[in-house]
Short mmCIF file of C-alpha atoms in Angstrom, two decimals:
data_model
loop_
_atom_site.label_atom_id
_atom_site.label_comp_id
_atom_site.label_asym_id
_atom_site.label_seq_id
_atom_site.Cartn_x
_atom_site.Cartn_y
_atom_site.Cartn_z
CA MET A 1 0.99 -10.75 -8.55
CA SER A 2 1.43 -10.16 -12.28
CA GLN A 3 1.85 -12.85 -14.51
CA PHE A 4 5.43 -11.61 -14.87
CA ALA A 5 8.19 -11.70 -12.34
CA ALA A 6 11.02 -9.01 -12.43
CA ASP A 7 13.84 -11.90 -12.41
CA HIS A 8 14.86 -11.35 -16.13
CA ASP A 9 16.11 -8.62 -18.47
CA ILE A 10 14.77 -6.94 -21.25
CA CYS A 11 15.45 -8.58 -24.23
CA GLY A 12 13.55 -7.42 -27.03
CA ARG A 13 10.88 -6.44 -28.90
CA ALA A 14 8.51 -9.22 -26.90
CA ASP A 15 9.13 -7.56 -23.39
CA LEU A 16 9.43 -4.25 -24.41
CA THR A 17 5.62 -4.11 -25.95
CA VAL A 18 4.70 -5.32 -22.38
CA VAL A 19 6.89 -2.85 -20.46
CA LEU A 20 5.57 -0.36 -23.05
CA ARG A 21 1.70 -1.19 -22.19
CA ARG A 22 2.11 -1.46 -18.87
CA PHE A 23 3.89 1.84 -18.24
CA TYR A 24 0.36 3.50 -21.35
CA THR A 25 -1.77 2.11 -19.13
CA ALA A 26 -0.89 4.29 -15.81
CA ALA A 27 -0.02 7.43 -17.97
CA PHE A 28 -3.03 7.41 -19.53
CA ALA A 29 -4.74 6.81 -15.94
CA ASP A 30 -2.50 9.26 -14.43
CA ARG A 31 -4.45 12.59 -13.23
CA ARG A 32 -0.80 14.54 -14.29
CA ILE A 33 -0.21 13.57 -17.72
CA GLY A 34 -2.91 11.29 -18.35
CA PRO A 35 -5.15 14.49 -19.91
CA PHE A 36 -1.47 14.57 -22.44
CA PHE A 37 -2.30 11.13 -23.89
CA THR A 38 -6.17 11.35 -23.95
CA GLN A 39 -7.38 14.44 -24.06
CA ILE A 40 -4.86 16.53 -25.96
CA ALA A 41 -3.36 13.82 -28.53
CA GLY A 42 -6.30 11.76 -28.24
CA THR A 43 -3.58 8.86 -28.29
CA ASP A 44 -4.94 5.29 -29.69
CA LEU A 45 -2.19 2.88 -27.89
CA GLU A 46 -3.20 0.44 -30.65
CA ALA A 47 -2.04 2.30 -33.32
CA HIS A 48 1.03 3.86 -31.19
CA LEU A 49 2.09 0.61 -29.62
CA PRO A 50 3.97 -0.82 -32.81
CA ARG A 51 5.77 2.88 -33.57
CA ILE A 52 6.79 2.96 -29.83
CA THR A 53 7.97 -0.09 -29.44
CA ASP A 54 10.30 0.68 -32.83
CA PHE A 55 11.80 3.63 -31.01
CA TRP A 56 12.35 1.81 -27.51
CA GLU A 57 14.02 -1.36 -29.50
CA ARG A 58 16.29 1.18 -31.71
CA ALA A 59 16.77 3.24 -28.32
CA LEU A 60 18.03 0.09 -26.44
CA PHE A 61 18.95 -2.87 -29.05
CA ARG A 62 19.45 -0.45 -32.64
CA THR A 63 17.59 -3.67 -34.24
CA ALA A 64 14.25 -1.79 -35.22
CA ALA A 65 14.03 1.46 -37.87
CA TYR A 66 12.68 4.08 -36.43
CA GLY A 67 12.23 7.23 -39.50
CA ARG A 68 10.00 9.37 -37.19
CA ASP A 69 10.66 12.77 -35.68
CA ALA A 70 10.07 11.70 -32.54
CA PHE A 71 10.05 15.62 -31.04
CA ALA A 72 7.43 16.77 -33.29
CA PRO A 73 4.31 15.56 -31.41
CA HIS A 74 5.72 16.59 -28.28
CA ALA A 75 6.02 20.11 -29.82
CA ALA A 76 2.47 20.08 -30.57
CA LEU A 77 1.29 18.76 -27.13
CA ASN A 78 3.53 21.40 -25.74
CA ALA A 79 1.58 24.24 -27.72
CA ALA A 80 -1.74 22.90 -26.93
CA ARG A 81 -0.80 22.74 -23.11
CA ALA A 82 2.47 23.28 -21.76
CA MET A 83 4.58 20.65 -20.11
CA THR A 84 6.34 21.12 -16.72
CA ALA A 85 8.73 19.81 -15.21
CA GLU A 86 6.66 18.39 -12.75
CA ASP A 87 4.83 16.51 -15.67
CA PHE A 88 8.52 14.96 -17.02
CA GLY A 89 9.42 14.38 -13.43
CA ARG A 90 6.29 12.04 -13.18
CA TRP A 91 6.64 11.01 -16.80
CA VAL A 92 10.26 9.30 -15.40
CA GLN A 93 8.42 7.49 -12.35
CA LEU A 94 5.52 5.81 -14.42
CA TRP A 95 8.28 4.99 -16.43
CA ASN A 96 11.03 3.43 -13.77
CA ALA A 97 7.85 1.76 -11.84
CA ALA A 98 7.08 -0.13 -15.18
CA VAL A 99 10.74 -1.13 -16.30
CA ASP A 100 10.96 -2.20 -12.35
CA GLY A 101 7.66 -3.77 -11.80
CA LEU A 102 9.14 -6.32 -14.55
CA HIS A 103 12.49 -6.72 -15.29
CA ARG A 104 15.75 -6.93 -13.89
CA GLY A 105 18.90 -6.24 -15.83
CA PRO A 106 21.26 -4.21 -17.53
CA ASN A 107 19.46 -3.45 -19.97
CA ALA A 108 16.20 -2.33 -17.42
CA GLU A 109 18.76 -0.02 -16.25
CA ARG A 110 19.46 1.53 -19.41
CA ALA A 111 16.07 1.81 -20.48
CA LYS A 112 15.55 3.62 -17.11
CA ALA A 113 18.42 6.02 -17.70
CA THR A 114 17.30 6.75 -21.24
CA GLY A 115 14.00 7.33 -20.20
CA GLU A 116 15.42 9.58 -18.00
CA ARG A 117 17.59 11.80 -20.75
CA ILE A 118 14.63 11.65 -23.16
CA ALA A 119 12.44 13.56 -20.45
CA LEU A 120 14.86 15.74 -19.48
CA ALA A 121 16.01 16.70 -23.43
CA LEU A 122 12.62 17.25 -24.46
CA HIS A 123 11.99 19.19 -21.04
CA LYS A 124 14.40 21.31 -21.99
CA ARG A 125 14.70 21.64 -25.35
CA LEU A 126 10.44 22.62 -25.20
CA ALA A 127 11.06 24.96 -22.30
CA GLY A 128 14.46 27.26 -24.47
CA PRO A 129 17.34 27.84 -22.09
CA ASP A 130 16.46 28.67 -18.30
CA PRO A 131 18.52 31.90 -17.53
CA ALA A 132 19.59 30.51 -13.80
CA LEU A 133 21.30 27.66 -15.24
CA LEU A 134 23.08 29.49 -17.82
CA ARG A 135 24.48 31.98 -15.19
CA ARG A 136 25.93 28.95 -12.88
CA GLN A 137 29.28 27.13 -13.58
CA ASP A 138 27.35 23.93 -13.55
CA THR A 139 25.06 23.33 -16.05
CA ARG A 140 24.51 19.74 -16.18
CA GLY A 141 21.25 20.80 -15.94
CA PHE A 142 17.62 20.14 -13.99
CA VAL A 143 16.57 16.77 -12.73
CA PRO A 144 12.77 16.37 -12.47
CA LEU A 145 11.92 15.89 -8.75
CA ALA A 146 10.17 13.39 -9.07
CA ALA A 147 12.93 10.62 -10.61
CA LEU A 148 15.45 11.84 -7.63
CA GLU A 149 12.79 11.33 -5.20
CA LEU A 150 12.01 7.59 -6.67
CA ARG A 151 15.59 6.75 -6.81
CA SER A 152 15.64 7.82 -2.69
CA THR A 153 12.81 5.80 -1.53
CA ALA A 154 13.65 2.29 -3.80
#
């Protein structure tokens, strides 16, 4: 069992760093999305971790400065190898598992909801408008199947 129990909420940067390290360890090893990090982007986790922690600290607590363009690196990855809805769904699944394995509470729930919103927004922006969605009256958009499956089994 982990030294951390999922008995407290995400309280700040230190908690985010642990969640992000857990997430990236799983993501780098994942067959589906790992190559985006390891082969295509060549992500150096130690260099990336402070920046991505700033991003999440700002997203959840509005306490860190994050002045980078979060879309640009994803667009570059997508140009090298198109990211599919399944890729984003797997990202959401791993993100939610990393959060759930360590934390419970309103901030943890907000982190998971924010992750899903980010994945959906990136997917929609990278894939462009879906003509089938534009024809439907319900235009709330696509939710990655993996996220739905994860929720139904939890």
